[in-house]
Amino acid sequence: MTRETELAIKVENLTKRYGELLAVDDISFAVGKGEVFALLGPNGAGKSTTVEIINTIRKATSGSVTLLGMDVTKKKHEIVSRIGVLPQGFSSFERITVKETLQYYSRLYCGNHPDIDGLIELVNLTDKAKEQYKSLSGGLKQRLGIAIALVNNPEVVFLDEPTTGLDPRARHEVWQVLQGLKKEGKTVFLTTHYMEEAELLADTVAIISKGKIIAMGSPAELIEENAKYQILTLQSVDEIVFETVRKIGFEPVLTDDKNIRIRVEHTEDVQKILSALKDAGALYLGLDVRKPNLEEVFLKLTGEALHYDTAGEGGAK
Ligand SMILES: Nc1ncnc2c1ncn2[C@@H]1O[C@H](COP(=O)(O)OP(=O)(O)OP(=O)(O)O)[C@@H](O)[C@H]1O
Ligand SMILES: [Mg+2]
């Protein structure tokens, strides 16, 4: 059990209504200091509402939130100087350079982070320091947004969908920056609808759907508890493969790229399928057996796929 003093965030029975709409429905969780916590859920699940209540921007309808030991409704002023925020859909001054932007925000925060060049280096923008915001690509803009969130050397950093809309390469570059924050021991509260992001970065993932947290744990725990099976993928199959697998009692699923995926409970099932295919003379190019991922856990728990935007790494598979 984590001691109260080791907690960065404690949320108890948090509820938020917008008129008739119940956006956040009685959620509770705690985030330890130095932990990377991800709130994973589809559009409209209540992620931003939750983040913005914790970081003092919005007001809860009921419930309590303690941040760095302080009640967020009573100590807003003390709290904001110790946290950093990258809001969803962040944007900055078009014609101001990277360095000028950070110098400006640093002054705004009373210059608690004098090492602007170090900060620029931390987010890998050293060779862009003299470029105007408007000339940066989406990934670079987000990295500047992360640097702004770090300008006051905060203890807790809130990043609301830091990689949404980025192409896979830009997303990986942002992930590298976030892994750097993790190494520095910052507490990071991340929201995302990319399960790879949560799986790669987070110590704890809370899956949120329709305002409720429906599962919480480390990525490995979530997979272990909710998906006690393996996935066998057979590549470039012919029609006989599909039929043979179906005939011996499994439920093959044909994917867009002409592979089939089969859920198997035991390793012996893999043996059984492969020998049936051999007997039938069915052809496939390769195979792979893997554990399910968070996407499959989410599908199982909610019956719905996580939303992917078109710039993401492919649609829901
Ligand atoms: N200020 C507001 N007034 C009224 N309804 C709101 C307001 N902000 C959010 N909502 C609604 O509350 C629900 C949760 O919204 P929220 O923005 O917290 O979700 P989200 O998980 O961040 O979604 P997204 O992935 O699209 O950012 C949605 O149905 C949204 O339309
Ligand atoms: Mg949001």
Short mmCIF file of C-alpha atoms and ligand atoms in Angstrom, two decimals:
data_model
loop_
_atom_site.label_atom_id
_atom_site.label_comp_id
_atom_site.label_asym_id
_atom_site.label_seq_id
_atom_site.Cartn_x
_atom_site.Cartn_y
_atom_site.Cartn_z
CA MET A 1 0.00 0.00 0.00
CA THR A 2 1.45 3.36 -1.03
CA ARG A 3 1.77 5.90 1.77
CA GLU A 4 -0.17 9.16 1.36
CA THR A 5 3.09 11.19 1.26
CA GLU A 6 4.29 9.13 -1.70
CA LEU A 7 1.19 9.95 -3.70
CA ALA A 8 1.24 12.69 -6.32
CA ILE A 9 -2.48 12.45 -7.08
CA LYS A 10 -5.42 11.00 -5.20
CA VAL A 11 -8.86 11.02 -6.79
CA GLU A 12 -11.86 9.82 -4.83
CA ASN A 13 -15.38 9.33 -6.17
CA LEU A 14 -14.92 12.03 -8.78
CA THR A 15 -18.06 12.88 -10.74
CA LYS A 16 -18.63 15.59 -13.33
CA ARG A 17 -21.95 16.48 -14.94
CA TYR A 18 -22.49 18.89 -17.80
CA GLY A 19 -26.20 19.48 -17.38
CA GLU A 20 -27.83 16.13 -18.10
CA LEU A 21 -24.62 14.54 -19.35
CA LEU A 22 -22.66 12.44 -16.88
CA ALA A 23 -19.14 12.92 -18.29
CA VAL A 24 -17.20 11.42 -15.36
CA ASP A 25 -18.97 8.86 -13.25
CA ASP A 26 -17.66 8.22 -9.74
CA ILE A 27 -14.03 7.39 -10.48
CA SER A 28 -11.27 6.78 -7.94
CA PHE A 29 -7.56 6.18 -8.38
CA ALA A 30 -4.16 7.20 -7.06
CA VAL A 31 -0.90 8.08 -8.82
CA GLY A 32 2.41 7.57 -7.02
CA LYS A 33 5.23 10.10 -7.24
CA GLY A 34 7.51 9.35 -10.20
CA GLU A 35 4.87 7.23 -11.85
CA VAL A 36 3.67 7.51 -15.45
CA PHE A 37 -0.08 7.10 -15.33
CA ALA A 38 -2.14 6.82 -18.53
CA LEU A 39 -5.84 7.36 -18.87
CA LEU A 40 -6.71 5.35 -21.96
CA GLY A 41 -10.06 5.68 -23.65
CA PRO A 42 -11.93 6.61 -26.84
CA ASN A 43 -13.32 10.03 -27.83
CA GLY A 44 -15.71 11.48 -25.31
CA ALA A 45 -14.79 8.98 -22.55
CA GLY A 46 -14.10 11.76 -20.04
CA LYS A 47 -10.29 11.95 -20.19
CA SER A 48 -9.87 15.72 -20.62
CA THR A 49 -12.60 16.43 -18.09
CA THR A 50 -10.75 14.30 -15.53
CA VAL A 51 -7.34 15.82 -16.27
CA GLU A 52 -8.64 19.36 -16.18
CA ILE A 53 -10.36 18.82 -12.85
CA ILE A 54 -7.13 17.44 -11.38
CA ASN A 55 -5.00 20.28 -12.75
CA THR A 56 -7.44 22.89 -11.36
CA ILE A 57 -8.88 24.13 -14.68
CA ARG A 58 -12.42 22.71 -14.21
CA LYS A 59 -14.55 22.10 -11.15
CA ALA A 60 -15.89 18.70 -10.13
CA THR A 61 -19.58 18.16 -9.47
CA SER A 62 -18.66 15.93 -6.53
CA GLY A 63 -15.80 13.90 -5.14
CA SER A 64 -12.35 14.95 -3.98
CA VAL A 65 -8.97 15.41 -5.65
CA THR A 66 -5.68 15.83 -3.81
CA LEU A 67 -2.64 16.90 -5.81
CA LEU A 68 0.78 16.93 -4.11
CA GLY A 69 -1.06 16.65 -0.82
CA MET A 70 -3.30 19.67 -1.50
CA ASP A 71 -7.02 19.91 -2.15
CA VAL A 72 -7.34 21.14 -5.75
CA THR A 73 -10.35 23.30 -4.96
CA LYS A 74 -8.57 25.13 -2.14
CA LYS A 75 -4.91 25.48 -3.14
CA LYS A 76 -5.07 26.37 -6.83
CA HIS A 77 -2.38 29.01 -6.61
CA GLU A 78 0.15 26.80 -4.80
CA ILE A 79 -0.63 23.89 -7.11
CA VAL A 80 -0.22 25.61 -10.49
CA SER A 81 3.37 26.64 -9.76
CA ARG A 82 4.27 22.98 -9.12
CA ILE A 83 2.61 21.38 -12.15
CA GLY A 84 2.95 21.59 -15.93
CA VAL A 85 0.15 21.22 -18.45
CA LEU A 86 0.05 20.40 -22.14
CA PRO A 87 -3.62 20.92 -23.02
CA GLN A 88 -5.35 18.92 -25.74
CA GLY A 89 -4.97 20.61 -29.15
CA PHE A 90 -2.15 22.86 -27.89
CA SER A 91 -1.17 25.84 -30.01
CA SER A 92 1.27 28.72 -29.50
CA PHE A 93 2.21 32.14 -30.91
CA GLU A 94 2.66 31.72 -34.67
CA ARG A 95 5.50 34.17 -35.28
CA ILE A 96 7.56 33.63 -32.14
CA THR A 97 10.61 31.36 -32.23
CA VAL A 98 11.03 28.23 -30.11
CA LYS A 99 13.56 29.92 -27.82
CA GLU A 100 11.60 33.16 -27.49
CA THR A 101 8.46 31.20 -26.66
CA LEU A 102 10.19 29.35 -23.85
CA GLN A 103 11.85 32.49 -22.53
CA TYR A 104 8.45 34.17 -22.47
CA TYR A 105 6.74 31.32 -20.61
CA SER A 106 9.68 31.07 -18.26
CA ARG A 107 9.28 34.77 -17.33
CA LEU A 108 5.55 34.24 -16.91
CA TYR A 109 6.34 31.54 -14.36
CA CYS A 110 8.88 33.79 -12.54
CA GLY A 111 11.84 32.03 -14.17
CA ASN A 112 11.96 28.91 -12.11
CA HIS A 113 13.66 27.08 -15.00
CA PRO A 114 16.51 29.36 -16.12
CA ASP A 115 18.19 26.72 -18.31
CA ILE A 116 16.15 27.32 -21.46
CA ASP A 117 18.84 25.80 -23.72
CA GLY A 118 18.82 22.63 -21.58
CA LEU A 119 15.08 22.48 -21.87
CA ILE A 120 15.25 22.89 -25.64
CA GLU A 121 17.79 20.07 -25.74
CA LEU A 122 15.60 17.86 -23.57
CA VAL A 123 12.84 17.99 -26.18
CA ASN A 124 15.33 17.68 -29.05
CA LEU A 125 14.66 21.08 -30.57
CA THR A 126 18.18 22.54 -30.40
CA ASP A 127 18.50 22.94 -34.18
CA LYS A 128 15.01 24.49 -34.36
CA ALA A 129 15.55 27.03 -31.54
CA LYS A 130 15.46 29.99 -33.94
CA GLU A 131 12.49 28.78 -36.00
CA GLN A 132 9.06 30.33 -35.66
CA TYR A 133 6.26 28.21 -34.26
CA LYS A 134 4.30 28.35 -37.52
CA SER A 135 7.15 26.72 -39.48
CA LEU A 136 7.37 23.65 -37.20
CA SER A 137 5.84 20.27 -38.11
CA GLY A 138 3.09 18.79 -35.90
CA GLY A 139 5.52 16.64 -33.92
CA LEU A 140 7.90 19.55 -33.28
CA LYS A 141 5.00 21.75 -32.18
CA GLN A 142 3.98 19.10 -29.65
CA ARG A 143 7.55 18.84 -28.40
CA LEU A 144 7.59 22.61 -27.89
CA GLY A 145 4.28 22.19 -26.03
CA ILE A 146 5.93 19.63 -23.74
CA ALA A 147 8.84 22.02 -23.16
CA ILE A 148 6.37 24.77 -22.21
CA ALA A 149 4.76 22.36 -19.75
CA LEU A 150 8.21 21.83 -18.22
CA VAL A 151 9.30 25.46 -18.05
CA ASN A 152 8.65 25.83 -14.31
CA ASN A 153 10.42 22.52 -13.56
CA PRO A 154 7.15 20.96 -12.36
CA GLU A 155 6.79 17.91 -10.16
CA VAL A 156 3.73 16.63 -12.01
CA VAL A 157 3.21 16.98 -15.77
CA PHE A 158 -0.21 16.60 -17.42
CA LEU A 159 -0.14 15.72 -21.11
CA ASP A 160 -3.56 15.52 -22.74
CA GLU A 161 -3.24 13.48 -25.94
CA PRO A 162 0.32 14.55 -26.74
CA THR A 163 0.55 12.50 -29.94
CA THR A 164 -2.93 12.62 -31.46
CA GLY A 165 -2.80 13.48 -35.14
CA LEU A 166 0.94 12.85 -35.48
CA ASP A 167 2.40 10.44 -38.01
CA PRO A 168 4.09 7.32 -36.59
CA ARG A 169 7.60 8.76 -36.79
CA ALA A 170 6.68 12.01 -35.05
CA ARG A 171 4.79 9.98 -32.45
CA HIS A 172 7.89 7.89 -31.72
CA GLU A 173 9.95 11.06 -31.32
CA VAL A 174 7.48 12.39 -28.76
CA TRP A 175 7.62 9.02 -26.98
CA GLN A 176 11.40 9.37 -26.69
CA VAL A 177 10.93 12.74 -25.00
CA LEU A 178 8.37 11.22 -22.62
CA GLN A 179 10.71 8.35 -21.80
CA GLY A 180 13.31 11.00 -20.91
CA LEU A 181 10.84 12.59 -18.46
CA LYS A 182 10.21 9.21 -16.91
CA LYS A 183 13.96 8.73 -16.40
CA GLU A 184 14.13 12.14 -14.71
CA GLY A 185 11.59 10.87 -12.18
CA LYS A 186 8.77 13.26 -13.12
CA THR A 187 5.25 12.19 -12.35
CA VAL A 188 3.46 12.12 -15.69
CA PHE A 189 -0.31 12.01 -16.17
CA LEU A 190 -1.01 11.13 -19.77
CA THR A 191 -4.23 10.72 -21.70
CA THR A 192 -4.31 8.84 -24.94
CA HIS A 193 -6.37 6.67 -27.20
CA TYR A 194 -3.32 4.90 -28.55
CA MET A 195 -2.91 1.64 -26.76
CA GLU A 196 0.72 1.29 -27.95
CA GLU A 197 1.45 4.59 -26.25
CA ALA A 198 -0.07 3.47 -22.95
CA GLU A 199 1.57 0.07 -23.20
CA LEU A 200 5.02 1.51 -23.94
CA LEU A 201 5.11 4.42 -21.51
CA ALA A 202 2.79 3.85 -18.59
CA ASP A 203 3.48 2.16 -15.28
CA THR A 204 -0.26 2.17 -14.63
CA VAL A 205 -3.05 2.34 -17.17
CA ALA A 206 -6.65 3.16 -16.28
CA ILE A 207 -9.08 2.27 -19.05
CA ILE A 208 -11.93 4.76 -19.15
CA SER A 209 -15.16 4.27 -21.07
CA LYS A 210 -18.27 6.46 -20.85
CA GLY A 211 -16.98 8.23 -17.76
CA LYS A 212 -16.17 5.06 -15.81
CA ILE A 213 -12.85 3.41 -15.10
CA ILE A 214 -13.45 -0.16 -16.14
CA ALA A 215 -10.00 -1.61 -15.50
CA MET A 216 -6.73 -0.45 -13.99
CA GLY A 217 -3.26 -1.90 -13.53
CA SER A 218 0.11 -2.19 -15.22
CA PRO A 219 -0.18 -3.03 -18.94
CA ALA A 220 1.05 -6.57 -18.18
CA GLU A 221 -1.48 -7.02 -15.35
CA LEU A 222 -4.36 -5.78 -17.49
CA ILE A 223 -3.46 -8.22 -20.23
CA GLU A 224 -2.87 -11.08 -17.80
CA GLU A 225 -6.18 -10.55 -15.98
CA ASN A 226 -8.41 -9.81 -18.93
CA ALA A 227 -7.04 -11.82 -21.78
CA LYS A 228 -6.06 -15.33 -20.74
CA TYR A 229 -5.39 -16.53 -24.25
CA GLN A 230 -2.86 -16.23 -27.03
CA ILE A 231 -3.26 -15.12 -30.61
CA LEU A 232 -2.02 -17.28 -33.45
CA THR A 233 -1.57 -15.41 -36.72
CA LEU A 234 -1.05 -17.33 -39.95
CA GLN A 235 0.30 -15.21 -42.79
CA SER A 236 -0.75 -15.13 -46.44
CA VAL A 237 -3.16 -18.00 -46.14
CA ASP A 238 -5.10 -19.82 -48.84
CA GLU A 239 -8.80 -20.61 -48.51
CA ILE A 240 -8.18 -24.16 -47.28
CA VAL A 241 -6.42 -22.80 -44.17
CA PHE A 242 -9.49 -20.85 -43.12
CA GLU A 243 -11.84 -23.80 -43.67
CA THR A 244 -9.55 -26.35 -41.99
CA VAL A 245 -9.20 -24.20 -38.85
CA ARG A 246 -12.94 -23.64 -38.72
CA LYS A 247 -13.70 -27.35 -39.16
CA ILE A 248 -11.64 -28.36 -36.13
CA GLY A 249 -13.62 -26.01 -33.90
CA PHE A 250 -11.73 -22.67 -33.82
CA GLU A 251 -12.99 -19.27 -34.92
CA PRO A 252 -10.55 -17.85 -37.48
CA VAL A 253 -10.79 -14.17 -38.36
CA LEU A 254 -9.60 -13.00 -41.77
CA THR A 255 -7.70 -9.69 -41.61
CA ASP A 256 -7.44 -7.10 -44.41
CA ASP A 257 -3.89 -8.18 -45.22
CA LYS A 258 -4.94 -11.80 -45.92
CA ASN A 259 -3.75 -13.20 -42.62
CA ILE A 260 -5.92 -15.16 -40.28
CA ARG A 261 -6.01 -14.67 -36.55
CA ILE A 262 -7.09 -17.40 -34.21
CA ARG A 263 -7.63 -17.12 -30.48
CA VAL A 264 -6.03 -20.12 -28.74
CA GLU A 265 -6.36 -21.03 -25.09
CA HIS A 266 -3.44 -23.47 -24.82
CA THR A 267 -0.16 -24.15 -26.60
CA GLU A 268 -1.55 -27.59 -27.55
CA ASP A 269 -4.16 -25.78 -29.63
CA VAL A 270 -1.37 -24.39 -31.80
CA GLN A 271 -0.01 -27.93 -32.33
CA LYS A 272 -3.49 -29.15 -33.15
CA ILE A 273 -4.08 -26.42 -35.74
CA LEU A 274 -0.69 -26.86 -37.39
CA SER A 275 -1.03 -30.62 -37.74
CA ALA A 276 -4.56 -30.26 -39.16
CA LEU A 277 -3.18 -27.78 -41.72
CA LYS A 278 -0.35 -30.17 -42.63
CA ASP A 279 -2.82 -33.05 -43.12
CA ALA A 280 -5.02 -30.85 -45.32
CA GLY A 281 -2.05 -29.60 -47.37
CA ALA A 282 -3.05 -26.02 -46.54
CA LEU A 283 -0.49 -23.30 -47.31
CA TYR A 284 0.66 -20.32 -45.26
CA LEU A 285 3.81 -18.22 -45.44
CA GLY A 286 4.58 -17.73 -41.79
CA LEU A 287 3.10 -17.78 -38.32
CA ASP A 288 3.37 -15.99 -35.05
CA VAL A 289 1.96 -16.59 -31.59
CA ARG A 290 1.67 -13.63 -29.25
CA LYS A 291 -0.08 -12.44 -26.15
CA PRO A 292 -3.05 -10.10 -26.65
CA ASN A 293 -2.39 -6.36 -26.36
CA LEU A 294 -4.30 -3.56 -24.63
CA GLU A 295 -6.41 -2.99 -27.73
CA GLU A 296 -7.81 -6.49 -27.35
CA VAL A 297 -8.33 -6.00 -23.62
CA PHE A 298 -10.26 -2.82 -24.36
CA LEU A 299 -12.36 -4.57 -27.01
CA LYS A 300 -13.14 -7.38 -24.63
CA LEU A 301 -14.14 -5.05 -21.78
CA THR A 302 -16.20 -2.57 -23.76
CA GLY A 303 -17.18 -4.29 -27.00
CA GLU A 304 -15.93 -1.19 -28.84
CA ALA A 305 -12.68 -0.38 -30.58
CA LEU A 306 -10.47 2.47 -29.45
CA HIS A 307 -10.73 5.37 -31.86
CA TYR A 308 -7.86 5.87 -34.27
CA ASP A 309 -7.43 8.97 -36.35
CA THR A 310 -6.36 8.73 -39.97
CA ALA A 311 -2.82 9.93 -39.28
CA GLY A 312 -2.34 7.12 -36.76
CA GLU A 313 -0.64 3.78 -37.18
CA GLY A 314 -3.44 2.16 -39.09
CA GLY A 315 -7.03 1.66 -38.03
CA ALA A 316 -8.39 -0.68 -35.40
CA LYS A 317 -7.08 -4.02 -36.51
N1 LIG B 1 -17.55 22.11 -21.36
C1 LIG B 1 -18.37 21.11 -21.70
N2 LIG B 1 -19.71 21.29 -21.73
C2 LIG B 1 -20.55 20.29 -22.05
N3 LIG B 1 -20.16 19.03 -22.35
C3 LIG B 1 -18.84 18.80 -22.34
C4 LIG B 1 -17.88 19.82 -22.02
N4 LIG B 1 -16.65 19.28 -22.10
C5 LIG B 1 -16.81 17.99 -22.44
N5 LIG B 1 -18.13 17.69 -22.59
C6 LIG B 1 -18.70 16.38 -22.92
O1 LIG B 1 -18.30 15.49 -21.90
C7 LIG B 1 -17.94 14.22 -22.44
C8 LIG B 1 -16.50 13.91 -22.08
O2 LIG B 1 -15.68 14.84 -22.76
P1 LIG B 1 -14.09 14.86 -22.62
O3 LIG B 1 -13.61 16.00 -23.44
O4 LIG B 1 -13.73 14.85 -21.19
O5 LIG B 1 -13.71 13.48 -23.29
P2 LIG B 1 -12.30 12.95 -23.81
O6 LIG B 1 -12.16 11.56 -23.31
O7 LIG B 1 -11.24 13.92 -23.47
O8 LIG B 1 -12.51 12.89 -25.39
P3 LIG B 1 -11.47 13.18 -26.59
O9 LIG B 1 -10.68 11.92 -26.79
O10 LIG B 1 -12.34 13.46 -27.75
O11 LIG B 1 -10.63 14.35 -26.20
C9 LIG B 1 -18.19 14.31 -23.95
O12 LIG B 1 -19.47 13.79 -24.20
C10 LIG B 1 -18.12 15.80 -24.21
O13 LIG B 1 -18.92 16.15 -25.32
MG MG B 2 -9.94 15.01 -24.53
#
